[in-house]
Short mmCIF file of C-alpha atoms in Angstrom, two decimals:
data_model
loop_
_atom_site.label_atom_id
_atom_site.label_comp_id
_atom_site.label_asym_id
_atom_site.label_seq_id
_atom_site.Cartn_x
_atom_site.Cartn_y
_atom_site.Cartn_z
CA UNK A 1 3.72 -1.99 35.63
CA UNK A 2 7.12 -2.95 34.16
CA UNK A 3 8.62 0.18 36.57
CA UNK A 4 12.51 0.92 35.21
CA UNK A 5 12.64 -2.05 33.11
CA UNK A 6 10.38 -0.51 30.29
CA UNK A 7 13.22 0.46 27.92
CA UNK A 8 15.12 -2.78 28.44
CA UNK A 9 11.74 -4.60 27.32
CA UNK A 10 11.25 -2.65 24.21
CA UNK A 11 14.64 -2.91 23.48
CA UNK A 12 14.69 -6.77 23.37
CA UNK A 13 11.43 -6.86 21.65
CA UNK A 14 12.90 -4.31 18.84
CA UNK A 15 15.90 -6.75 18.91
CA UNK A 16 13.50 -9.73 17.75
CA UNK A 17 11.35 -8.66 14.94
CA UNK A 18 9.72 -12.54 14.72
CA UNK A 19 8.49 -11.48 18.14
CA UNK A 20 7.04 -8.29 16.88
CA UNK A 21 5.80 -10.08 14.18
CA UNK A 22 3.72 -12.40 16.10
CA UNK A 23 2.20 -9.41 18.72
CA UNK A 24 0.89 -8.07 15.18
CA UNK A 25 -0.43 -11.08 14.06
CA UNK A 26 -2.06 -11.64 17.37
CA UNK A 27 -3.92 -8.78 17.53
CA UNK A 28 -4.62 -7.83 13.93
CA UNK A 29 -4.81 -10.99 11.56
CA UNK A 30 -8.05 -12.34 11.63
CA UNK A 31 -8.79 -15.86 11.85
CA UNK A 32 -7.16 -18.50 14.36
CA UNK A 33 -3.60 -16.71 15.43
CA UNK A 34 -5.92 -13.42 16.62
CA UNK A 35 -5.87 -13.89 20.80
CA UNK A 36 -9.98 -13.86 21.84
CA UNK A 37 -8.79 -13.01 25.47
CA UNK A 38 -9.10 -9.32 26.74
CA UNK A 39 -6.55 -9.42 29.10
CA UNK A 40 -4.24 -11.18 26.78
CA UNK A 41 -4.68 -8.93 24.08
CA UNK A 42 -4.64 -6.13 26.18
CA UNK A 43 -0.51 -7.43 27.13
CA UNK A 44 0.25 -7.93 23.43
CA UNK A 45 -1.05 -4.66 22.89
CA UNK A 46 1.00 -2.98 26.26
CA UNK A 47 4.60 -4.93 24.75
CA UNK A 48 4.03 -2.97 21.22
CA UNK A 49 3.51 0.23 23.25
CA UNK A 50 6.78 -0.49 25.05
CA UNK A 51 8.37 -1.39 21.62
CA UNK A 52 7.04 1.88 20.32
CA UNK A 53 8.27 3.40 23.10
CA UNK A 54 11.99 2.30 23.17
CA UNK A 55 12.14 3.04 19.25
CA UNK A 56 11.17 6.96 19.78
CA UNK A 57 13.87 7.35 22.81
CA UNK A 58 16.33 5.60 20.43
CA UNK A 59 15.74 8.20 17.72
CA UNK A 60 15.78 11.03 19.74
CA UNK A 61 19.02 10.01 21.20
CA UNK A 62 20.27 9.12 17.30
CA UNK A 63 19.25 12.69 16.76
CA UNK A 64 20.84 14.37 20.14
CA UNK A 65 17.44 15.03 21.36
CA UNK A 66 16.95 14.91 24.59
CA UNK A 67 15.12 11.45 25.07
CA UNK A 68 13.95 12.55 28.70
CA UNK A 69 11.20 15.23 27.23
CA UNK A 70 9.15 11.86 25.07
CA UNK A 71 6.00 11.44 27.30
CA UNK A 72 6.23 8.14 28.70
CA UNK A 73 2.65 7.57 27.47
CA UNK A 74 2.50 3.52 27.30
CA UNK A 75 -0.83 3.10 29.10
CA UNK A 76 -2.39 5.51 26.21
CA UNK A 77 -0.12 3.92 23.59
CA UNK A 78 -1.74 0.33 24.40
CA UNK A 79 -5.28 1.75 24.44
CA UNK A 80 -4.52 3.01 21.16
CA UNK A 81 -3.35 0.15 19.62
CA UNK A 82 -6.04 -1.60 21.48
CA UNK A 83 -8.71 0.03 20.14
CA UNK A 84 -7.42 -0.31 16.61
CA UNK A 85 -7.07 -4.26 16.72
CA UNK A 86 -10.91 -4.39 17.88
CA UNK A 87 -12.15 -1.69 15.15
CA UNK A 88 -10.50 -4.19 12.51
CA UNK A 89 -12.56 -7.25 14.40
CA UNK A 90 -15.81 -4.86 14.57
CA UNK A 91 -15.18 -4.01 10.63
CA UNK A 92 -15.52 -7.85 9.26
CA UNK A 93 -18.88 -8.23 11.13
CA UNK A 94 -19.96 -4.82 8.59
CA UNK A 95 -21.39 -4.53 5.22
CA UNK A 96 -19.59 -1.59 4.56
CA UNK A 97 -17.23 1.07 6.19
CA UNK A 98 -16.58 5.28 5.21
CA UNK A 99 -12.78 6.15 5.46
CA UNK A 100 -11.47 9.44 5.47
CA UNK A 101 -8.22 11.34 5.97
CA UNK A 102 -8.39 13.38 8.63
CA UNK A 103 -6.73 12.21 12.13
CA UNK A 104 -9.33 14.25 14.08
CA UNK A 105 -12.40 12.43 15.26
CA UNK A 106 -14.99 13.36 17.42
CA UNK A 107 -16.60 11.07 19.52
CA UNK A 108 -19.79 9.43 17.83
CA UNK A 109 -18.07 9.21 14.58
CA UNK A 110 -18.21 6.02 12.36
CA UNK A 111 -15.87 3.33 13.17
CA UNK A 112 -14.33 3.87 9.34
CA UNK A 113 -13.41 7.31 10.41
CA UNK A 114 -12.14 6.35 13.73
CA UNK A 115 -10.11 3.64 12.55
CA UNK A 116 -8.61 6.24 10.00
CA UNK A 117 -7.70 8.86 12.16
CA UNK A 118 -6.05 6.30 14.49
CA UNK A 119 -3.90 5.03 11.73
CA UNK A 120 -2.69 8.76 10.45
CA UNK A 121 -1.72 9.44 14.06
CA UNK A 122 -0.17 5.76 15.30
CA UNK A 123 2.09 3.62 12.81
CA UNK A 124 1.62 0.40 14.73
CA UNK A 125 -2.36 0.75 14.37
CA UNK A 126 -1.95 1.69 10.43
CA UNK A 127 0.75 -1.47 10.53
CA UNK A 128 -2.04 -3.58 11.94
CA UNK A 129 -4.93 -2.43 10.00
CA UNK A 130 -2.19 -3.49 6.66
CA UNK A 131 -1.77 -6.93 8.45
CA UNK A 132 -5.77 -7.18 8.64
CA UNK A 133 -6.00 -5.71 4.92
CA UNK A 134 -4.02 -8.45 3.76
CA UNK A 135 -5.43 -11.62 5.29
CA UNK A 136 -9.10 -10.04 4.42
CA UNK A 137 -7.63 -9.53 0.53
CA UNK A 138 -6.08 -13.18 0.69
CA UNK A 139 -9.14 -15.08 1.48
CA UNK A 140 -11.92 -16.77 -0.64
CA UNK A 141 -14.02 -16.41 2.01
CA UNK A 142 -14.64 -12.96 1.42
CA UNK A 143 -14.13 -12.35 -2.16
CA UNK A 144 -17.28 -14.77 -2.32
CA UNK A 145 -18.92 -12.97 0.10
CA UNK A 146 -21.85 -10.32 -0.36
CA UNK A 147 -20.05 -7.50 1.38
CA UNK A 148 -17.13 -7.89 -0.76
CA UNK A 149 -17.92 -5.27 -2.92
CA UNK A 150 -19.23 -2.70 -0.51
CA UNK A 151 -16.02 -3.61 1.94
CA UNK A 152 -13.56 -3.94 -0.52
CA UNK A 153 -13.58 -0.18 -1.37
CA UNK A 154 -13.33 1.00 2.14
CA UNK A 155 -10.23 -1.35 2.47
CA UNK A 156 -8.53 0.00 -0.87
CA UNK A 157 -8.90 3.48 0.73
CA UNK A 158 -7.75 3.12 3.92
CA UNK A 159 -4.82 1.28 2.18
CA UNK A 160 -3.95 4.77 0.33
CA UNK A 161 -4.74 7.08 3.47
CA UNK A 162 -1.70 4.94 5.16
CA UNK A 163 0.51 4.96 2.07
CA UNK A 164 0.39 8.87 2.47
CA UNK A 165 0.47 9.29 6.20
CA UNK A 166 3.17 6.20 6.53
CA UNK A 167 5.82 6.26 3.72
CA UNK A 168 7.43 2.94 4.71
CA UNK A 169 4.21 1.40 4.72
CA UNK A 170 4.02 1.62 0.69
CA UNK A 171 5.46 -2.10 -0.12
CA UNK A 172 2.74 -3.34 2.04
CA UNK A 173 -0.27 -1.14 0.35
CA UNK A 174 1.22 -1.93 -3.41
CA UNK A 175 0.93 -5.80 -2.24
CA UNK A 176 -2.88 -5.07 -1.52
CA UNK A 177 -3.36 -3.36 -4.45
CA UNK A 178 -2.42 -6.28 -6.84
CA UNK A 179 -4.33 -8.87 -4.49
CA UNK A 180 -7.59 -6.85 -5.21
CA UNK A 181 -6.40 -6.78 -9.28
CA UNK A 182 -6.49 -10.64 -8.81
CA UNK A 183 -10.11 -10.91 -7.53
CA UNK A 184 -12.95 -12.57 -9.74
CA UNK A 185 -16.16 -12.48 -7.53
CA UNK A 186 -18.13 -15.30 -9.04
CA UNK A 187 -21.31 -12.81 -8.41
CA UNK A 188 -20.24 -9.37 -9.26
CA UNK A 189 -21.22 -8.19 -12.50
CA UNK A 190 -18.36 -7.57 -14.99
CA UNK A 191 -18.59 -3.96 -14.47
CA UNK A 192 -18.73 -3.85 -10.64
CA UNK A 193 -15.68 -5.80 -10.97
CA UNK A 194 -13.98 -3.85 -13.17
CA UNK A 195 -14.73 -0.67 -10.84
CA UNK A 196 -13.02 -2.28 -8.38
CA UNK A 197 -10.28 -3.21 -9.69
CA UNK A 198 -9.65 0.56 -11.53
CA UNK A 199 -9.59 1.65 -7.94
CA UNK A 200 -6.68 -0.46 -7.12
CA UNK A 201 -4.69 0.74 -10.51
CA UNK A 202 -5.47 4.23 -8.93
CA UNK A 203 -3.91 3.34 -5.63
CA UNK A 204 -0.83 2.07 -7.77
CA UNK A 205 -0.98 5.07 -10.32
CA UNK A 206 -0.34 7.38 -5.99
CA UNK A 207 1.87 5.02 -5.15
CA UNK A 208 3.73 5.86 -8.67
CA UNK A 209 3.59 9.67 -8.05
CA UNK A 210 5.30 9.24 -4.38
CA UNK A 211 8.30 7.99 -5.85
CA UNK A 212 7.34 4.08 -6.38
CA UNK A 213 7.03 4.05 -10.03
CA UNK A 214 10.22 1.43 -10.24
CA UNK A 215 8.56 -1.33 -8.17
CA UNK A 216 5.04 -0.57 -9.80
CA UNK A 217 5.94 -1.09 -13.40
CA UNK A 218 8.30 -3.77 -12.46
CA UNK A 219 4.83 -5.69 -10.88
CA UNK A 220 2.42 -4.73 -13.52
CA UNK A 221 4.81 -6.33 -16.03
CA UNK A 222 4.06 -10.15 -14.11
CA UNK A 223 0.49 -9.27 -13.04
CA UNK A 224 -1.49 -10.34 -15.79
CA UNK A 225 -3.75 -7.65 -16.32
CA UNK A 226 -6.09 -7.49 -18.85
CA UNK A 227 -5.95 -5.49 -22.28
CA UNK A 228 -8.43 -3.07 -20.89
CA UNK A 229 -6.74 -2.78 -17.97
CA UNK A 230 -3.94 -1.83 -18.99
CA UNK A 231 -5.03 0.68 -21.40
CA UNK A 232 -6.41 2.15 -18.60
CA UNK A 233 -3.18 1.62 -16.40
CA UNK A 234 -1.28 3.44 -19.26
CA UNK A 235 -3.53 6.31 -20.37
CA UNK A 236 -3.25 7.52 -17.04
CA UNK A 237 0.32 7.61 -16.76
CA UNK A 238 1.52 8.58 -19.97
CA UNK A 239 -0.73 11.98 -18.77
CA UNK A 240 1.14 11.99 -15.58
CA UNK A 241 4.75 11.35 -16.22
CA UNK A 242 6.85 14.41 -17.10
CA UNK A 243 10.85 14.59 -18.11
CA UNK A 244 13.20 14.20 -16.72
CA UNK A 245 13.57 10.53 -16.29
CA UNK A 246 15.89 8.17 -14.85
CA UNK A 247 17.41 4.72 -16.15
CA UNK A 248 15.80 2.62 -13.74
CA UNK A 249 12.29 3.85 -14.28
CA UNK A 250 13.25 3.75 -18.12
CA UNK A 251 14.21 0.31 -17.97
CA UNK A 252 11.38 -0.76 -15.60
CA UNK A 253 8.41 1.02 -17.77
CA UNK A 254 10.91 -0.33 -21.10
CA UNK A 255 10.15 -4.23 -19.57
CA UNK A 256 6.37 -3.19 -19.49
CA UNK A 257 5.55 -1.79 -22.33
CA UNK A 258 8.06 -4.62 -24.46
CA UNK A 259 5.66 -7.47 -22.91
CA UNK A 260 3.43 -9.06 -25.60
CA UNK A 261 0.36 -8.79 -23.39
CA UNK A 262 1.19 -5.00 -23.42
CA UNK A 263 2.30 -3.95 -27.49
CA UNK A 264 -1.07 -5.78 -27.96
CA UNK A 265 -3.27 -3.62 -25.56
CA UNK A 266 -1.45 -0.29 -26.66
CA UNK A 267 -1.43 -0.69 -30.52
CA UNK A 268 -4.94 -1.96 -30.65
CA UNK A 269 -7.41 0.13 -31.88
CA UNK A 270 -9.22 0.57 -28.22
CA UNK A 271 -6.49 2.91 -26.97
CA UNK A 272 -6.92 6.00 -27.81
CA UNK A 273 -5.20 8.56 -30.29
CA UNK A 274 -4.43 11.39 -27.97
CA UNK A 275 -2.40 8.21 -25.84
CA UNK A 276 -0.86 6.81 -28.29
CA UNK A 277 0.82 10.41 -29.12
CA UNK A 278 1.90 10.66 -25.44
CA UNK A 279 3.51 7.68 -26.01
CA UNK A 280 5.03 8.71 -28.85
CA UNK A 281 6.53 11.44 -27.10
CA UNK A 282 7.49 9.06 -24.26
CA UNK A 283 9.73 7.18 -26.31
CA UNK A 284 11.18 10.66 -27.93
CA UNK A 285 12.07 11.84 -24.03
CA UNK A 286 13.63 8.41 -23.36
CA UNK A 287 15.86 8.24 -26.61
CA UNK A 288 16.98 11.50 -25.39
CA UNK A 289 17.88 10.67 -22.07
CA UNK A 290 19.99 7.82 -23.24
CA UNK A 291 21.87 10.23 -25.76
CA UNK A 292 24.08 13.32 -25.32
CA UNK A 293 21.26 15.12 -25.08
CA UNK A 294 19.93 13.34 -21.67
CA UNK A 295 23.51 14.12 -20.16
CA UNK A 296 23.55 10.35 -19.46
CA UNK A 297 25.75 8.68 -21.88
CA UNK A 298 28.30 7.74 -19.43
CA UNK A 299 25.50 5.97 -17.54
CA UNK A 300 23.10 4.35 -20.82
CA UNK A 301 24.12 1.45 -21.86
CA UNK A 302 23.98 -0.22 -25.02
CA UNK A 303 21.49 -2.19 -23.73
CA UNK A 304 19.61 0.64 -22.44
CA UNK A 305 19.57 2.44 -26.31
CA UNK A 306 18.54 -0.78 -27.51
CA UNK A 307 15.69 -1.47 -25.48
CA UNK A 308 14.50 2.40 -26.32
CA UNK A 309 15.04 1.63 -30.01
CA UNK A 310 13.17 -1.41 -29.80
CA UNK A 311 10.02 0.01 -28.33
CA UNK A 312 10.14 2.67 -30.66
CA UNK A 313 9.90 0.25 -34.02
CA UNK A 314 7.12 -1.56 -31.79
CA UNK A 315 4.84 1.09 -31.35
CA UNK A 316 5.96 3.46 -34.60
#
């Protein structure tokens, strides 16, 4: 037991985020930095729960709540947390894994659905299962593998139950996203791949909806994707995205749809009519936003009327 000097741990930790950092790593990321030991883990796992814990009396204080009524819970927190860090382990050894978002689970359940309902309720868990995520995405290892494409959609939707449960977490899950959009598995058929990687544009296409649609665009632009792809990408969001719309997401979307590998996707023949007119009418709703119409004149810039008028003779 740490006894009075619980706060005055977290606190430090909170005050050293490298430290943090490399608790995470220790417990979550698989390969050489995860700690085999029980009891070891088990005191990585007891730190973050005091961590945890110094971060909610902080808030409620910040708030002027009165910190005294948080349930000093850190034995349950580090059982939690825990338990997540050996579900990840337990997951690798699998050929595949059911997630679903709902933070109740009854005893029995799948260790999918366990691990989900853990990371709904606990943010360092969902943190830790992002950490795994991203070390499984990252490796060759198990791309090549034969569970990739049985694992790989349990991953990508685990990825989007935390997005929605744990806004902060969204950077982290749109990083995922684009690893999977990178993946060739050498023995997947084209189709199987292709699946795969819709699912990730889907994840992308929720994170768009919640307010992301900036960073999104701004990534797709460098990713690389293929033509069909990104008709794909595109059809789906020119049926999504409604007026009124800002400058930022104007320019972003503006950079995207200007790239080569993108006037050559959308004007082919491939992508179809009823898109292209929503696209039309895109470009309509941003020449009006950049006009006295849009209210925004004071704020377009000449650069920002020329980049509309530009994508308009490109795709007219």
């Amino acid at each position: 037991s740490y006894g009075n000097d619980k706060l005055l741990i977290g606190d430090i930790l909170n005050a050293h985020p490298v430290a943090l950092t490399a608790l995470m790593d220790y417990l979550f990321r698989p390969g050489r930095l995860r700690v085999r030991s029980l009891e070891l883990r088990h005191r990585c796992a007891k730190l973050m729960a005091l961590a945890s814990l110094a971060v909610r009396k902080a808030l409620a204080k910040s708030y002027g709540e009165d910190d005294a009524a948080i349930e000093d819970n850190v034995d349950e927190f580090t059982k939690v947390v825990l338990r997540g860090s050996q579900l990840c382990e337990q997951i690798e050894t699998m050929v595949s894994f059911t997630v679903v978002d709902d933070a109740n689970f009854k005893e029995g359940g799948s260790v999918g659905r366990e691990l989900s309902s853990l990371c709904i309720k606990n943010p360092v868990v969902a943190q830790g299962a992002l950490i795994w995520s991203t070390e499984r995405a990252s490796g060759v290892e198990f791309v090549d593998s034969a569970a990739y494409p049985t694992l790989a959609p349990g991953i990508l939707g685990l990825a989007r139950i935390i997005s929605i449960h744990h806004p902060l977490s969204r950077p982290s899950v749109q990083k995922i996203a684009f690893q999977f959009l990178k993946h060739s598995p050498p023995e997947l058929s084209f189709k199987k791949v292709e699946a795969l990687k819709e699912q990730a544009l889907r994840l992308l296409l929720w994170l768009c909806t919640e307010g992301d649609a900036v960073r999104v665009f701004s990534a797709i632009t460098s990713a690389g994707l293929d033509s069909a792809l990104l008709r794909y990408f595109m059809s789906v969001v020119l049926q999504a995205m409604q007026p009124a719309y800002s400058l930022p997401l104007i320019r972003s979307m503006g950079a995207l749809l200007s790239s080569k590998r993108c006037v050559d996707a959308l004007r082919s023949p491939h992508f179809d009519a009823s898109s292209k007119g929503l696209l039309a009418k895109l470009l309509v709703d941003f020449r009006e936003t950049c006009s006295a119409k849009g209210g925004l004149t004071s704020s377009a810039t000449a650069n920002d009327k020329l980049l509309v008028a530009n994508l308009t003779s490109l795709y007219s």
